[in-house]
PDB file of C-alpha atoms in Angstrom:
ATOM      1  CA  MET A1248      57.229 116.502 119.186  1.00 49.00           C
ATOM      2  CA  SER A1249      60.777 115.193 119.557  1.00 55.00           C
ATOM      3  CA  SER A1250      61.746 112.578 122.102  1.00 72.00           C
ATOM      4  CA  ASN A1251      64.436 112.928 124.735  1.00 79.00           C
ATOM      5  CA  VAL A1252      67.682 110.978 124.996  1.00 83.00           C
ATOM      6  CA  ARG A1253      69.679 110.501 128.171  1.00 86.00           C
ATOM      7  CA  ILE A1254      73.069 112.165 127.856  1.00 87.00           C
ATOM      8  CA  GLY A1255      74.233 112.262 131.483  1.00 91.00           C
ATOM      9  CA  ARG A1256      73.503 111.065 134.994  1.00 94.00           C
ATOM     10  CA  ILE A1257      74.140 112.920 138.243  1.00 96.00           C
ATOM     11  CA  VAL A1258      76.313 110.619 140.352  1.00 96.00           C
ATOM     12  CA  GLY A1259      77.587 112.871 143.135  1.00 95.00           C
ATOM     13  CA  THR A1260      77.990 116.343 144.561  1.00 95.00           C
ATOM     14  CA  HIS A1261      81.093 118.513 144.645  1.00 95.00           C
ATOM     15  CA  GLY A1262      81.529 121.311 147.141  1.00 93.00           C
ATOM     16  CA  LEU A1263      78.795 123.244 148.871  1.00 95.00           C
ATOM     17  CA  LYS A1264      77.521 125.474 146.026  1.00 94.00           C
ATOM     18  CA  GLY A1265      75.518 122.915 144.022  1.00 94.00           C
ATOM     19  CA  GLU A1266      78.159 121.613 141.648  1.00 96.00           C
ATOM     20  CA  MET A1267      77.492 117.999 140.599  1.00 96.00           C
ATOM     21  CA  LYS A1268      79.558 115.064 139.392  1.00 96.00           C
ATOM     22  CA  VAL A1269      78.052 113.819 136.142  1.00 95.00           C
ATOM     23  CA  LEU A1270      78.593 110.574 134.280  1.00 92.00           C
ATOM     24  CA  ALA A1271      78.463 111.424 130.561  1.00 89.00           C
ATOM     25  CA  LEU A1272      76.241 109.046 128.564  1.00 85.00           C
ATOM     26  CA  THR A1273      76.940 110.647 125.181  1.00 82.00           C
ATOM     27  CA  ASP A1274      79.682 110.448 122.597  1.00 74.00           C
ATOM     28  CA  PHE A1275      79.205 114.180 122.018  1.00 78.00           C
ATOM     29  CA  PRO A1276      80.741 116.136 124.912  1.00 81.00           C
ATOM     30  CA  GLU A1277      79.517 119.409 123.378  1.00 83.00           C
ATOM     31  CA  ARG A1278      76.011 118.414 124.547  1.00 85.00           C
ATOM     32  CA  LEU A1279      77.205 118.991 128.145  1.00 90.00           C
ATOM     33  CA  ALA A1280      78.793 122.414 127.631  1.00 91.00           C
ATOM     34  CA  VAL A1281      78.038 125.774 129.214  1.00 94.00           C
ATOM     35  CA  GLY A1282      74.838 127.250 127.809  1.00 92.00           C
ATOM     36  CA  CYS A1283      73.257 123.943 126.788  1.00 91.00           C
ATOM     37  CA  ARG A1284      69.575 123.496 127.640  1.00 92.00           C
ATOM     38  CA  LEU A1285      68.660 120.098 129.084  1.00 93.00           C
ATOM     39  CA  ARG A1286      65.704 118.320 130.684  1.00 92.00           C
ATOM     40  CA  LEU A1287      65.978 117.265 134.327  1.00 94.00           C
ATOM     41  CA  LYS A1288      62.974 115.529 135.880  1.00 93.00           C
ATOM     42  CA  GLY A1289      60.756 117.008 133.159  1.00 89.00           C
ATOM     43  CA  GLU A1290      61.959 120.598 133.685  1.00 93.00           C
ATOM     44  CA  TRP A1291      64.324 122.651 131.528  1.00 94.00           C
ATOM     45  CA  VAL A1292      67.692 123.579 133.040  1.00 95.00           C
ATOM     46  CA  ILE A1293      70.692 125.397 131.598  1.00 95.00           C
ATOM     47  CA  ILE A1294      74.313 124.456 132.212  1.00 96.00           C
ATOM     48  CA  GLU A1295      75.935 127.461 133.896  1.00 96.00           C
ATOM     49  CA  GLY A1296      79.312 125.839 134.502  1.00 94.00           C
ATOM     50  CA  ALA A1297      81.187 122.812 133.168  1.00 94.00           C
ATOM     51  CA  ARG A1298      84.678 121.606 134.028  1.00 94.00           C
ATOM     52  CA  THR A1299      86.612 118.467 134.791  1.00 92.00           C
ATOM     53  CA  HIS A1300      88.150 117.658 138.145  1.00 91.00           C
ATOM     54  CA  GLN A1301      90.174 114.466 138.645  1.00 90.00           C
ATOM     55  CA  ASN A1302      88.864 113.090 135.327  1.00 88.00           C
ATOM     56  CA  ARG A1303      85.239 113.640 136.413  1.00 91.00           C
ATOM     57  CA  LEU A1304      82.815 116.003 134.696  1.00 94.00           C
ATOM     58  CA  LEU A1305      81.454 118.653 137.064  1.00 96.00           C
ATOM     59  CA  LEU A1306      78.370 120.649 136.083  1.00 96.00           C
ATOM     60  CA  LYS A1307      76.656 123.645 137.636  1.00 97.00           C
ATOM     61  CA  LEU A1308      72.987 123.950 136.630  1.00 96.00           C
ATOM     62  CA  ASN A1309      70.749 126.989 136.990  1.00 95.00           C
ATOM     63  CA  GLY A1310      68.497 126.638 140.034  1.00 93.00           C
ATOM     64  CA  VAL A1311      70.956 124.333 141.831  1.00 95.00           C
ATOM     65  CA  SER A1312      72.928 126.609 144.136  1.00 94.00           C
ATOM     66  CA  HIS A1313      73.472 124.554 147.287  1.00 96.00           C
ATOM     67  CA  ILE A1314      74.688 121.050 148.121  1.00 95.00           C
ATOM     68  CA  ASP A1315      71.182 120.201 149.406  1.00 96.00           C
ATOM     69  CA  ASP A1316      69.723 121.053 145.974  1.00 95.00           C
ATOM     70  CA  ALA A1317      72.312 118.824 144.289  1.00 95.00           C
ATOM     71  CA  GLN A1318      71.732 115.934 146.707  1.00 96.00           C
ATOM     72  CA  ALA A1319      67.983 116.095 146.007  1.00 95.00           C
ATOM     73  CA  ILE A1320      68.593 115.241 142.333  1.00 96.00           C
ATOM     74  CA  MET A1321      71.248 112.560 142.814  1.00 95.00           C
ATOM     75  CA  TRP A1322      70.959 109.673 140.327  1.00 96.00           C
ATOM     76  CA  GLU A1323      68.649 111.666 138.034  1.00 95.00           C
ATOM     77  CA  TYR A1324      69.277 111.733 134.280  1.00 94.00           C
ATOM     78  CA  LEU A1325      70.033 114.766 132.145  1.00 94.00           C
ATOM     79  CA  GLU A1326      68.287 114.594 128.786  1.00 91.00           C
ATOM     80  CA  ALA A1327      68.583 116.383 125.462  1.00 87.00           C
ATOM     81  CA  THR A1328      65.936 116.456 122.780  1.00 81.00           C
ATOM     82  CA  GLU A1329      66.518 114.241 119.772  1.00 70.00           C
ATOM     83  CA  ASP A1330      66.642 117.283 117.493  1.00 65.00           C
ATOM     84  CA  GLN A1331      69.679 118.580 119.421  1.00 64.00           C
ATOM     85  CA  ARG A1332      71.747 115.723 117.977  1.00 64.00           C
ATOM     86  CA  PRO A1333      75.065 116.920 116.526  1.00 63.00           C
ATOM     87  CA  GLU A1334      75.756 116.429 112.823  1.00 71.00           C
ATOM     88  CA  LEU A1335      77.496 113.129 112.122  1.00 69.00           C
ATOM     89  CA  GLU A1336      80.136 112.314 109.541  1.00 72.00           C
ATOM     90  CA  GLU A1337      79.101 109.956 106.738  1.00 73.00           C
ATOM     91  CA  ASP A1338      80.431 106.834 108.504  1.00 71.00           C
ATOM     92  CA  GLU A1339      79.415 107.811 112.066  1.00 72.00           C
ATOM     93  CA  TYR A1340      76.335 106.438 113.836  1.00 76.00           C
ATOM     94  CA  VAL A1341      74.650 106.876 117.183  1.00 74.00           C
ATOM     95  CA  THR A1342      74.652 103.570 119.066  1.00 75.00           C
ATOM     96  CA  ALA A1343      70.914 103.746 119.781  1.00 75.00           C
ATOM     97  CA  ASP A1344      70.229 103.963 116.034  1.00 80.00           C
ATOM     98  CA  LEU A1345      71.912 100.590 115.429  1.00 87.00           C
ATOM     99  CA  VAL A1346      70.082  98.563 118.085  1.00 87.00           C
ATOM    100  CA  GLY A1347      67.191  96.713 116.455  1.00 91.00           C
ATOM    101  CA  LEU A1348      68.495  96.911 112.885  1.00 93.00           C
ATOM    102  CA  LYS A1349      68.364  93.698 110.837  1.00 95.00           C
ATOM    103  CA  VAL A1350      71.730  92.128 110.066  1.00 95.00           C
ATOM    104  CA  VAL A1351      72.372  90.162 106.876  1.00 95.00           C
ATOM    105  CA  THR A1352      75.522  88.670 105.397  1.00 93.00           C
ATOM    106  CA  THR A1353      76.913  89.703 102.030  1.00 93.00           C
ATOM    107  CA  ASP A1354      75.411  86.392 100.776  1.00 92.00           C
ATOM    108  CA  GLY A1355      71.933  87.521 101.901  1.00 91.00           C
ATOM    109  CA  GLU A1356      71.651  85.275 104.973  1.00 92.00           C
ATOM    110  CA  ALA A1357      69.582  86.872 107.761  1.00 93.00           C
ATOM    111  CA  LEU A1358      71.404  86.723 111.108  1.00 93.00           C
ATOM    112  CA  GLY A1359      68.852  88.535 113.277  1.00 92.00           C
ATOM    113  CA  ALA A1360      68.769  92.000 114.786  1.00 94.00           C
ATOM    114  CA  VAL A1361      71.382  93.996 116.675  1.00 94.00           C
ATOM    115  CA  ARG A1362      70.591  93.322 120.337  1.00 92.00           C
ATOM    116  CA  ASP A1363      73.319  95.542 121.782  1.00 89.00           C
ATOM    117  CA  VAL A1364      76.408  97.551 120.891  1.00 87.00           C
ATOM    118  CA  LEU A1365      79.344  96.998 123.232  1.00 86.00           C
ATOM    119  CA  LEU A1366      81.626 100.000 123.569  1.00 80.00           C
ATOM    120  CA  MET A1367      85.090  98.463 123.667  1.00 81.00           C
ATOM    121  CA  PRO A1368      88.461 100.278 123.827  1.00 82.00           C
ATOM    122  CA  ALA A1369      89.623  99.278 120.323  1.00 85.00           C
ATOM    123  CA  HIS A1370      86.256  99.442 118.523  1.00 86.00           C
ATOM    124  CA  ASP A1371      82.559  98.894 119.124  1.00 87.00           C
ATOM    125  CA  VAL A1372      81.098  95.378 118.816  1.00 90.00           C
ATOM    126  CA  LEU A1373      77.638  94.553 117.433  1.00 93.00           C
ATOM    127  CA  VAL A1374      75.851  91.787 119.345  1.00 93.00           C
ATOM    128  CA  VAL A1375      73.542  89.793 117.053  1.00 93.00           C
ATOM    129  CA  GLY A1376      72.149  86.752 118.859  1.00 89.00           C
ATOM    130  CA  GLU A1377      75.241  84.837 119.979  1.00 90.00           C
ATOM    131  CA  ILE A1378      77.449  86.423 117.308  1.00 92.00           C
ATOM    132  CA  MET A1379      79.745  89.316 118.196  1.00 92.00           C
ATOM    133  CA  ILE A1380      80.769  91.371 115.168  1.00 93.00           C
ATOM    134  CA  PRO A1381      83.506  94.017 115.458  1.00 92.00           C
ATOM    135  CA  ALA A1382      82.184  97.295 114.048  1.00 90.00           C
ATOM    136  CA  VAL A1383      85.046  97.786 111.608  1.00 90.00           C
ATOM    137  CA  LYS A1384      85.040  98.019 107.809  1.00 91.00           C
ATOM    138  CA  GLN A1385      86.526  94.522 107.460  1.00 93.00           C
ATOM    139  CA  PHE A1386      83.294  93.000 108.845  1.00 93.00           C
ATOM    140  CA  VAL A1387      80.606  95.707 108.570  1.00 93.00           C
ATOM    141  CA  LYS A1388      80.205  96.361 104.859  1.00 93.00           C
ATOM    142  CA  SER A1389      77.268  98.775 104.978  1.00 92.00           C
ATOM    143  CA  ILE A1390      74.760 100.353 107.332  1.00 91.00           C
ATOM    144  CA  ASP A1391      71.518 101.602 105.816  1.00 90.00           C
ATOM    145  CA  LEU A1392      69.428 103.427 108.402  1.00 86.00           C
ATOM    146  CA  LYS A1393      66.640 104.074 105.863  1.00 89.00           C
ATOM    147  CA  THR A1394      66.019 100.363 105.205  1.00 93.00           C
ATOM    148  CA  GLY A1395      67.121  99.307 108.699  1.00 92.00           C
ATOM    149  CA  VAL A1396      69.703  96.813 107.411  1.00 95.00           C
ATOM    150  CA  ILE A1397      73.353  96.229 108.284  1.00 94.00           C
ATOM    151  CA  THR A1398      75.309  94.078 105.824  1.00 95.00           C
ATOM    152  CA  VAL A1399      78.231  92.147 107.291  1.00 94.00           C
ATOM    153  CA  GLU A1400      80.875  89.724 106.145  1.00 92.00           C
ATOM    154  CA  LEU A1401      81.717  87.065 108.716  1.00 91.00           C
ATOM    155  CA  ILE A1402      84.868  85.003 108.907  1.00 88.00           C
ATOM    156  CA  GLU A1403      85.228  81.446 110.086  1.00 85.00           C
ATOM    157  CA  GLY A1404      85.004  81.189 113.859  1.00 81.00           C
ATOM    158  CA  MET A1405      82.669  84.159 114.383  1.00 81.00           C
ATOM    159  CA  ARG A1406      79.631  81.908 114.707  1.00 78.00           C
ATOM    160  CA  GLU A1407      78.939  79.165 117.173  1.00 64.00           C
ATOM    161  CA  PRO A1408      79.421  75.721 115.555  1.00 54.00           C
TER     162      PRO A1408
END
């Protein structure tokens, strides 16, 4: 049985016919497209309509046809099953897959595990203890999901003295 991942959260209503404002929690917008099947409070729903309005994603779900229906599910999460994950390019990773991986330097020094991945405008940043490592090729030399190890090369000043 596959597990579910949160890909959106209902944060508001729009209009009187059950349309909802949704905060996307996925890097794959195609997961929130018309026809997609999602879990909402343990039940399956299908996206009947999807559009943007003033830079906000608006969704219309089957079974939600009135503002009262939409208000009743405010702040709930929309989930997709793990097996609905889109195919990734060779050097692309899902943030959740990186959290918890062991991080070692190119010299073999263990730095700890990835505690968080900060999504920054220029590039993502791996948080390993007190060290913040930009997720770019200059610093992240390899990511091996099979062994659970990220190999990095630090420069002077990246660690606390």
